[in-house]
Each structure stands twice: as C-alpha cells, then as structure tokens.
C-alpha cells in the first residue's frame, strides 16, 4: 500500500488541499465549488465528479454536515459504487483459472510503457513459479525487439523474435506454437503502437488477432490495453479507439506516479466499463500492482 500511496501522492495533494478546507465545518457554496474543481483537476471526469458532488451537496444540507469523517465516507462510498461494476479478476486470477498456455495480447500506443509492463508481468509470473514466454510482436522498431530481449534476459525468460520488419502476426503464431512445445504457462505478446499510421495499425492488430486464433482457438484470452495516465483525457480517446477495433478486455494504467491526474483511472474505467487489471505507480517491478479499488480510493483521499 505504501508504494501505491506514494505513487498517488501528487493526485492526493490536489484533492486534499480543498478537501481539508471543507472538512470539519458546514461547507459553503464556494468551498464546494473549490472541491469540485479539485476533483476535476484530479481528472476523475465530469460524470464521476457530478455524481460525487451530488452526494456531497446532499450531505452538506444534512445534520451531519460538519462531520468530516462522514463527508470522507460519502466520497469514498460514491467512488466505490462507481468502480464496483468494473471490478474484475486480477490478471493472476485469470491466468490461474484460464487455459494453458494463457495468451495475453498487449496493445497501446508507443511510449505508454507496454514493454516495461510486459517485463514486470513476466517477472511477477516467474516469482510466482510460472513459465512465461515473451513474443516480440513490435517488429516495426528494431529497438523494440532489442528492448524486450534485454528485459527478458534480466528476468530470465525466453523471447520469440523475428527480424526487424517481419510480419508481426507470423511472430505471434510462432510464439504460440513455441509456447505449446515448451509447455509455457503464459504468452505475453508485445505489439507495435505507432499511431501515425492508425488505420494500418488497427488492420495489423486485427490480423494478429485472427492468426492467434488460428494458432490456438479461443486465444488471445486477455487483451490488455496499456494507457499512460499522464496524458489524461487523451488516454480516454485512445482507449475508445482500441476498444472498438480489438475488443480490449482489461486495462493497465501506467505512470500514475508522474501525474496529479490519477483520477483518470476512475474516469476511464467508468466510461469504458472495463476492469483495470494493473496499475503502474513507479519504475520498479514492485510498482506494477493489481488494481484494488479500496486501496486506490484510500490512497486517493488518504
Ligand atoms: P512502450 O513504447 O509502450 O513499450 O513503452 P516503454 O515500456 O518503453 O516505457 C516508456 C517509459 O515509461 C520507460 O522509461 C518506462 O520506464 C516508463 N514507465 C513505464 N511504466 C511506468 C510507471 O508506472 N511509472 C513511471 N514513472 N514510469 C514508467
């Protein structure tokens, strides 16, 4: 929890500043407006903030108005209700219950932290006694293949790779064949994320999906969209696009430590009705955490 709490400290600061002015007294309209602005600044999104403020205003009219604990509870409970419908299993639970090999396709635009996240997941799996296999599906950038290899060497797992420029669907196919042959538990497939050729990228992803299904019917078992929390509402736009094209089944929000807008996790989950499987709150392996709504809310309002 400490790492999560540290990671969310910038966002918490924004919220706390105005919350502390309201707590313990009957809030006046100016204070409530300030609180509303702070919640928006934290990027919780207009819809979620409206819901929060409706409950907060109701509370402010009640007999309990000056009770700071009660107000804090109103905020926490409302956020909990927002997140409850999108609470899903963790990636590890999915793997535990799923078929073997369990195939995870990682998608997202360049720079969001896809490769790092794959490495962190692989490391966690290895620590948990599993045998992951990485697939260097971003054949567009030679550096991406090398970067994945460097991480794999560090973690001590194998990478299935083709040369730079090869067909990513062919690499994915080979990856799954290799996983079956080597009895790997989990296949983590990296993909390219260049957005300037958007329609090509989406076409390419569709082909990868098709070919994965041919290599192993029913696969991929999880399509994880990695989003960079520091880009705020832009992440939401990306998410809509990917969701439409590849049918994303879970989200990873990275770099929550680098932003005061960590509320974007809630806004995105609420808008897309997709479970947040993992969040990144720093660069270390331990900083990739399962998303736990209670812990997240506690760290947000702390
Ligand atoms: P890719 O292009 O999507 O594969 O992105 P990379 O995996 O290369 O990551 C881009 C940068 O983001 C790297 O410098 C990572 O260390 C950094 N990064 C990834 N996740 C996090 C995170 O949760 N917190 C922070 N602070 N940095 C992160």
Short mmCIF file of C-alpha atoms and ligand atoms in Angstrom, two decimals:
data_model
loop_
_atom_site.label_atom_id
_atom_site.label_comp_id
_atom_site.label_asym_id
_atom_site.label_seq_id
_atom_site.Cartn_x
_atom_site.Cartn_y
_atom_site.Cartn_z
CA UNK A 1 0.00 0.00 0.00
CA UNK A 2 2.88 2.36 0.74
CA UNK A 3 4.06 2.28 -2.89
CA UNK A 4 0.55 2.92 -4.14
CA UNK A 5 0.13 5.73 -1.64
CA UNK A 6 3.49 7.26 -2.61
CA UNK A 7 2.68 6.88 -6.27
CA UNK A 8 -0.61 8.68 -5.92
CA UNK A 9 0.77 11.46 -3.72
CA UNK A 10 0.57 14.16 -6.40
CA UNK A 11 -3.06 13.41 -7.11
CA UNK A 12 -3.88 13.14 -3.42
CA UNK A 13 -2.32 16.55 -2.77
CA UNK A 14 -4.66 18.18 -5.28
CA UNK A 15 -7.72 16.61 -3.70
CA UNK A 16 -6.62 17.07 -0.07
CA UNK A 17 -5.91 20.76 -0.40
CA UNK A 18 -9.54 21.65 -0.96
CA UNK A 19 -10.94 18.74 1.00
CA UNK A 20 -9.10 19.90 4.11
CA UNK A 21 -10.79 23.29 3.85
CA UNK A 22 -14.22 21.69 3.73
CA UNK A 23 -13.76 19.01 6.37
CA UNK A 24 -14.97 19.69 9.87
CA UNK A 25 -17.26 22.57 9.05
CA UNK A 26 -20.52 23.16 7.23
CA UNK A 27 -19.27 23.83 3.73
CA UNK A 28 -20.39 26.99 1.94
CA UNK A 29 -21.02 27.05 -1.82
CA UNK A 30 -17.57 28.49 -2.56
CA UNK A 31 -15.86 25.64 -0.71
CA UNK A 32 -17.95 23.10 -2.58
CA UNK A 33 -17.07 24.68 -5.88
CA UNK A 34 -13.43 24.55 -4.96
CA UNK A 35 -13.76 20.89 -4.06
CA UNK A 36 -15.50 20.21 -7.36
CA UNK A 37 -12.69 21.97 -9.24
CA UNK A 38 -10.09 19.92 -7.37
CA UNK A 39 -11.84 16.66 -8.24
CA UNK A 40 -11.94 17.73 -11.88
CA UNK A 41 -8.27 18.68 -11.75
CA UNK A 42 -7.52 15.18 -10.48
CA UNK A 43 -9.16 14.03 -13.74
CA UNK A 44 -11.93 11.97 -12.23
CA UNK A 45 -14.03 13.08 -15.18
CA UNK A 46 -17.17 15.18 -15.35
CA UNK A 47 -19.55 12.27 -14.97
CA UNK A 48 -17.91 10.88 -11.86
CA UNK A 49 -17.42 14.33 -10.33
CA UNK A 50 -21.11 15.15 -10.89
CA UNK A 51 -22.03 12.00 -9.05
CA UNK A 52 -19.62 12.76 -6.22
CA UNK A 53 -20.81 16.35 -5.85
CA UNK A 54 -24.49 15.38 -5.83
CA UNK A 55 -23.80 13.24 -2.78
CA UNK A 56 -21.50 15.81 -1.20
CA UNK A 57 -24.11 18.59 -1.58
CA UNK A 58 -26.78 16.34 -0.12
CA UNK A 59 -24.51 15.66 2.79
CA UNK A 60 -23.79 19.38 3.22
CA UNK A 61 -27.50 20.02 3.73
CA UNK A 62 -27.86 17.32 6.36
CA UNK A 63 -27.46 17.39 10.12
CA UNK A 64 -24.11 15.69 9.74
CA UNK A 65 -22.67 18.43 7.52
CA UNK A 66 -19.76 19.35 9.76
CA UNK A 67 -18.76 15.75 10.43
CA UNK A 68 -15.54 15.35 8.50
CA UNK A 69 -15.47 11.58 8.73
CA UNK A 70 -18.98 11.37 7.34
CA UNK A 71 -18.08 13.53 4.35
CA UNK A 72 -14.99 11.47 3.67
CA UNK A 73 -17.18 8.38 3.77
CA UNK A 74 -19.60 9.92 1.28
CA UNK A 75 -16.75 10.47 -1.17
CA UNK A 76 -15.24 7.04 -0.69
CA UNK A 77 -18.55 5.22 -0.91
CA UNK A 78 -19.57 7.05 -4.07
CA UNK A 79 -16.28 6.23 -5.78
CA UNK A 80 -16.62 2.67 -4.62
CA UNK A 81 -20.07 2.50 -6.25
CA UNK A 82 -18.64 3.95 -9.46
CA UNK A 83 -15.88 1.35 -9.56
CA UNK A 84 -17.87 -1.65 -8.34
CA UNK A 85 -19.37 -2.58 -11.75
CA UNK A 86 -15.92 -2.65 -13.36
CA UNK A 87 -14.14 -4.56 -10.64
CA UNK A 88 -12.78 -7.72 -12.26
CA UNK A 89 -10.41 -10.53 -11.54
CA UNK A 90 -6.71 -9.76 -11.39
CA UNK A 91 -4.51 -10.94 -14.24
CA UNK A 92 -3.06 -13.60 -11.99
CA UNK A 93 -6.52 -14.89 -11.12
CA UNK A 94 -7.38 -15.03 -14.82
CA UNK A 95 -4.22 -16.99 -15.53
CA UNK A 96 -4.90 -19.30 -12.62
CA UNK A 97 -8.37 -20.16 -13.89
CA UNK A 98 -7.58 -19.97 -17.60
CA UNK A 99 -6.27 -22.46 -20.17
CA UNK A 100 -2.62 -23.21 -20.69
CA UNK A 101 -0.88 -21.51 -22.34
CA UNK A 102 -2.77 -18.39 -21.36
CA UNK A 103 -2.28 -15.87 -24.15
CA UNK A 104 -2.15 -12.17 -23.37
CA UNK A 105 -2.05 -9.63 -26.19
CA UNK A 106 -0.68 -6.26 -25.14
CA UNK A 107 -1.80 -3.24 -27.14
CA UNK A 108 -1.31 0.52 -26.79
CA UNK A 109 0.49 3.39 -28.45
CA UNK A 110 4.27 3.85 -28.28
CA UNK A 111 5.76 5.14 -25.08
CA UNK A 112 2.90 4.22 -22.76
CA UNK A 113 5.01 1.59 -21.01
CA UNK A 114 3.98 -1.56 -22.85
CA UNK A 115 7.40 -3.22 -22.96
CA UNK A 116 8.20 -2.33 -19.38
CA UNK A 117 4.83 -3.64 -18.26
CA UNK A 118 5.38 -6.95 -20.10
CA UNK A 119 8.72 -7.29 -18.33
CA UNK A 120 7.18 -6.51 -14.95
CA UNK A 121 4.37 -9.01 -15.51
CA UNK A 122 6.90 -11.64 -16.62
CA UNK A 123 8.97 -11.05 -13.53
CA UNK A 124 5.97 -11.40 -11.25
CA UNK A 125 4.96 -14.60 -13.00
CA UNK A 126 8.46 -16.05 -12.65
CA UNK A 127 8.48 -15.13 -8.97
CA UNK A 128 5.16 -16.93 -8.65
CA UNK A 129 6.68 -20.08 -10.17
CA UNK A 130 5.18 -19.75 -13.63
CA UNK A 131 6.83 -20.00 -17.04
CA UNK A 132 6.06 -17.03 -19.25
CA UNK A 133 7.22 -16.68 -22.85
CA UNK A 134 7.59 -13.26 -24.46
CA UNK A 135 6.80 -12.52 -28.10
CA UNK A 136 8.42 -9.54 -29.80
CA UNK A 137 5.46 -8.52 -31.91
CA UNK A 138 6.58 -4.93 -32.41
CA UNK A 139 8.66 -5.75 -35.46
CA UNK A 140 8.34 -2.20 -36.77
CA UNK A 141 11.02 -0.82 -34.46
CA UNK A 142 14.28 -2.75 -34.21
CA UNK A 143 14.83 -1.11 -30.84
CA UNK A 144 11.60 -2.57 -29.50
CA UNK A 145 12.77 -6.12 -30.22
CA UNK A 146 16.12 -5.45 -28.54
CA UNK A 147 14.50 -3.76 -25.58
CA UNK A 148 12.24 -6.74 -24.99
CA UNK A 149 15.25 -9.06 -25.27
CA UNK A 150 17.19 -7.03 -22.69
CA UNK A 151 14.27 -7.25 -20.27
CA UNK A 152 13.81 -10.97 -20.95
CA UNK A 153 17.48 -11.66 -20.22
CA UNK A 154 17.20 -9.74 -16.99
CA UNK A 155 14.09 -11.62 -15.91
CA UNK A 156 15.41 -14.94 -17.24
CA UNK A 157 12.69 -15.79 -19.76
CA UNK A 158 12.74 -16.61 -23.47
CA UNK A 159 11.69 -14.33 -26.30
CA UNK A 160 10.32 -15.45 -29.64
CA UNK A 161 11.56 -12.90 -32.15
CA UNK A 162 11.85 -12.46 -35.88
CA UNK A 163 13.95 -9.93 -37.71
CA UNK A 164 13.05 -6.26 -37.80
CA UNK A 165 10.29 -5.65 -40.36
CA UNK A 166 8.87 -9.18 -40.22
CA UNK A 167 5.12 -9.85 -40.16
CA UNK A 168 4.00 -9.43 -36.53
CA UNK A 169 1.20 -11.95 -37.00
CA UNK A 170 3.80 -14.56 -38.02
CA UNK A 171 5.81 -13.87 -34.86
CA UNK A 172 2.69 -14.20 -32.74
CA UNK A 173 1.88 -17.52 -34.44
CA UNK A 174 5.39 -18.84 -33.82
CA UNK A 175 5.22 -17.62 -30.24
CA UNK A 176 2.14 -19.67 -29.51
CA UNK A 177 3.50 -22.75 -31.26
CA UNK A 178 6.70 -22.40 -29.22
CA UNK A 179 4.72 -21.91 -26.00
CA UNK A 180 2.84 -25.14 -26.60
CA UNK A 181 6.03 -27.03 -27.46
CA UNK A 182 7.86 -25.70 -24.39
CA UNK A 183 4.89 -26.02 -22.05
CA UNK A 184 4.95 -22.33 -21.18
CA UNK A 185 2.11 -21.19 -18.91
CA UNK A 186 1.65 -17.71 -20.26
CA UNK A 187 2.42 -15.99 -23.56
CA UNK A 188 2.88 -12.22 -23.42
CA UNK A 189 2.71 -10.70 -26.90
CA UNK A 190 4.08 -7.21 -27.50
CA UNK A 191 2.67 -5.23 -30.43
CA UNK A 192 3.56 -2.07 -32.32
CA UNK A 193 1.90 1.16 -31.33
CA UNK A 194 2.69 3.72 -33.95
CA UNK A 195 -0.31 5.95 -34.22
CA UNK A 196 0.65 7.96 -37.28
CA UNK A 197 -0.47 5.09 -39.46
CA UNK A 198 -3.56 4.48 -37.41
CA UNK A 199 -5.61 2.51 -39.90
CA UNK A 200 -2.64 0.26 -40.71
CA UNK A 201 -2.03 -0.34 -37.04
CA UNK A 202 -5.62 -1.35 -36.45
CA UNK A 203 -5.58 -3.55 -39.55
CA UNK A 204 -2.37 -5.16 -38.32
CA UNK A 205 -3.90 -5.80 -34.90
CA UNK A 206 -6.93 -7.43 -36.47
CA UNK A 207 -4.66 -9.74 -38.45
CA UNK A 208 -2.64 -10.62 -35.36
CA UNK A 209 -5.88 -11.47 -33.56
CA UNK A 210 -7.01 -13.68 -36.41
CA UNK A 211 -3.74 -15.55 -36.63
CA UNK A 212 -3.51 -16.03 -32.86
CA UNK A 213 -6.96 -17.62 -33.01
CA UNK A 214 -5.72 -19.96 -35.70
CA UNK A 215 -2.65 -20.95 -33.69
CA UNK A 216 -4.76 -21.58 -30.60
CA UNK A 217 -8.55 -21.50 -30.81
CA UNK A 218 -10.00 -19.27 -28.11
CA UNK A 219 -6.82 -17.19 -27.85
CA UNK A 220 -5.99 -14.48 -27.00
CA UNK A 221 -7.54 -14.97 -23.59
CA UNK A 222 -6.89 -11.43 -22.49
CA UNK A 223 -6.34 -8.24 -24.50
CA UNK A 224 -4.70 -5.70 -22.26
CA UNK A 225 -4.69 -2.07 -23.31
CA UNK A 226 -1.84 -0.13 -21.74
CA UNK A 227 -2.52 3.56 -21.17
CA UNK A 228 -0.28 6.33 -19.88
CA UNK A 229 -2.10 8.13 -17.06
CA UNK A 230 -0.07 11.31 -17.53
CA UNK A 231 -1.77 12.12 -20.83
CA UNK A 232 -5.13 12.44 -19.09
CA UNK A 233 -8.16 12.66 -21.33
CA UNK A 234 -6.05 11.66 -24.36
CA UNK A 235 -5.81 8.22 -22.83
CA UNK A 236 -9.58 8.03 -22.93
CA UNK A 237 -9.62 8.81 -26.64
CA UNK A 238 -7.02 6.09 -27.30
CA UNK A 239 -8.97 3.64 -25.20
CA UNK A 240 -12.18 4.19 -27.16
CA UNK A 241 -10.37 3.53 -30.41
CA UNK A 242 -8.61 0.36 -29.33
CA UNK A 243 -11.72 -0.96 -27.64
CA UNK A 244 -13.66 -0.60 -30.84
CA UNK A 245 -11.08 -2.31 -33.04
CA UNK A 246 -9.65 -5.13 -30.94
CA UNK A 247 -12.18 -5.67 -28.18
CA UNK A 248 -9.99 -4.85 -25.21
CA UNK A 249 -10.79 -6.99 -22.14
CA UNK A 250 -8.71 -5.23 -19.49
CA UNK A 251 -6.75 -2.07 -18.80
CA UNK A 252 -3.31 -1.22 -17.46
CA UNK A 253 -2.77 2.37 -16.35
CA UNK A 254 0.91 3.31 -16.09
CA UNK A 255 2.85 6.27 -14.70
CA UNK A 256 0.32 7.18 -12.04
CA UNK A 257 3.29 8.37 -10.00
CA UNK A 258 4.10 11.02 -12.58
CA UNK A 259 0.80 12.83 -12.50
CA UNK A 260 -1.57 14.82 -10.32
CA UNK A 261 -4.36 13.46 -12.50
CA UNK A 262 -4.55 9.92 -11.18
CA UNK A 263 -8.32 10.15 -11.09
CA UNK A 264 -8.20 9.27 -14.78
CA UNK A 265 -8.19 5.62 -13.72
CA UNK A 266 -11.71 6.04 -12.39
CA UNK A 267 -12.87 8.14 -15.34
CA UNK A 268 -11.66 5.58 -17.87
CA UNK A 269 -12.95 2.54 -16.04
CA UNK A 270 -16.34 4.21 -15.63
CA UNK A 271 -16.59 5.39 -19.20
CA UNK A 272 -15.40 2.18 -20.88
CA UNK A 273 -16.87 -0.24 -18.37
CA UNK A 274 -13.64 -2.22 -18.46
CA UNK A 275 -11.79 -3.67 -15.49
CA UNK A 276 -8.46 -2.12 -14.56
CA UNK A 277 -6.22 -5.15 -14.10
CA UNK A 278 -2.96 -3.43 -13.21
CA UNK A 279 -1.63 0.00 -12.36
CA UNK A 280 1.93 1.31 -12.56
CA UNK A 281 3.00 3.61 -9.76
CA UNK A 282 6.73 3.73 -10.50
CA UNK A 283 9.52 2.17 -12.50
CA UNK A 284 10.35 -0.77 -10.23
CA UNK A 285 8.84 -4.23 -10.67
CA UNK A 286 7.00 -3.89 -7.36
CA UNK A 287 5.42 -0.72 -8.72
CA UNK A 288 3.19 -2.70 -11.05
CA UNK A 289 0.28 -3.59 -8.81
CA UNK A 290 -3.06 -5.31 -9.09
CA UNK A 291 -5.75 -2.67 -9.09
CA UNK A 292 -7.62 -2.81 -5.83
CA UNK A 293 -10.41 -0.28 -5.66
CA UNK A 294 -10.49 0.04 -1.90
CA UNK A 295 -6.75 0.61 -1.68
CA UNK A 296 -6.91 3.03 -4.58
CA UNK A 297 -9.68 5.09 -3.02
CA UNK A 298 -7.88 5.12 0.32
CA UNK A 299 -4.69 6.31 -1.39
CA UNK A 300 -6.61 8.95 -3.33
CA UNK A 301 -8.33 10.57 -0.35
CA UNK A 302 -5.78 9.38 2.25
P1 LIG B 1 6.41 1.27 -24.88
O1 LIG B 1 6.88 2.12 -26.04
O2 LIG B 1 4.94 1.36 -24.73
O3 LIG B 1 6.89 -0.12 -24.92
O4 LIG B 1 6.99 1.98 -23.56
P2 LIG B 1 8.21 1.55 -22.63
O5 LIG B 1 7.92 0.27 -21.95
O6 LIG B 1 9.47 1.65 -23.38
O7 LIG B 1 8.14 2.68 -21.49
C1 LIG B 1 8.35 4.05 -21.73
C2 LIG B 1 8.89 4.69 -20.46
O8 LIG B 1 7.89 4.73 -19.44
C3 LIG B 1 10.08 3.96 -19.85
O9 LIG B 1 11.06 4.91 -19.50
C4 LIG B 1 9.50 3.31 -18.60
O10 LIG B 1 10.45 3.16 -17.57
C5 LIG B 1 8.44 4.29 -18.21
N1 LIG B 1 7.36 3.72 -17.36
C6 LIG B 1 6.60 2.64 -17.62
N2 LIG B 1 5.71 2.43 -16.61
C7 LIG B 1 5.95 3.41 -15.68
C8 LIG B 1 5.33 3.75 -14.41
O11 LIG B 1 4.39 3.13 -13.91
N3 LIG B 1 5.86 4.85 -13.78
C9 LIG B 1 6.89 5.58 -14.32
N4 LIG B 1 7.32 6.64 -13.63
N5 LIG B 1 7.45 5.28 -15.48
C10 LIG B 1 7.00 4.21 -16.17
#
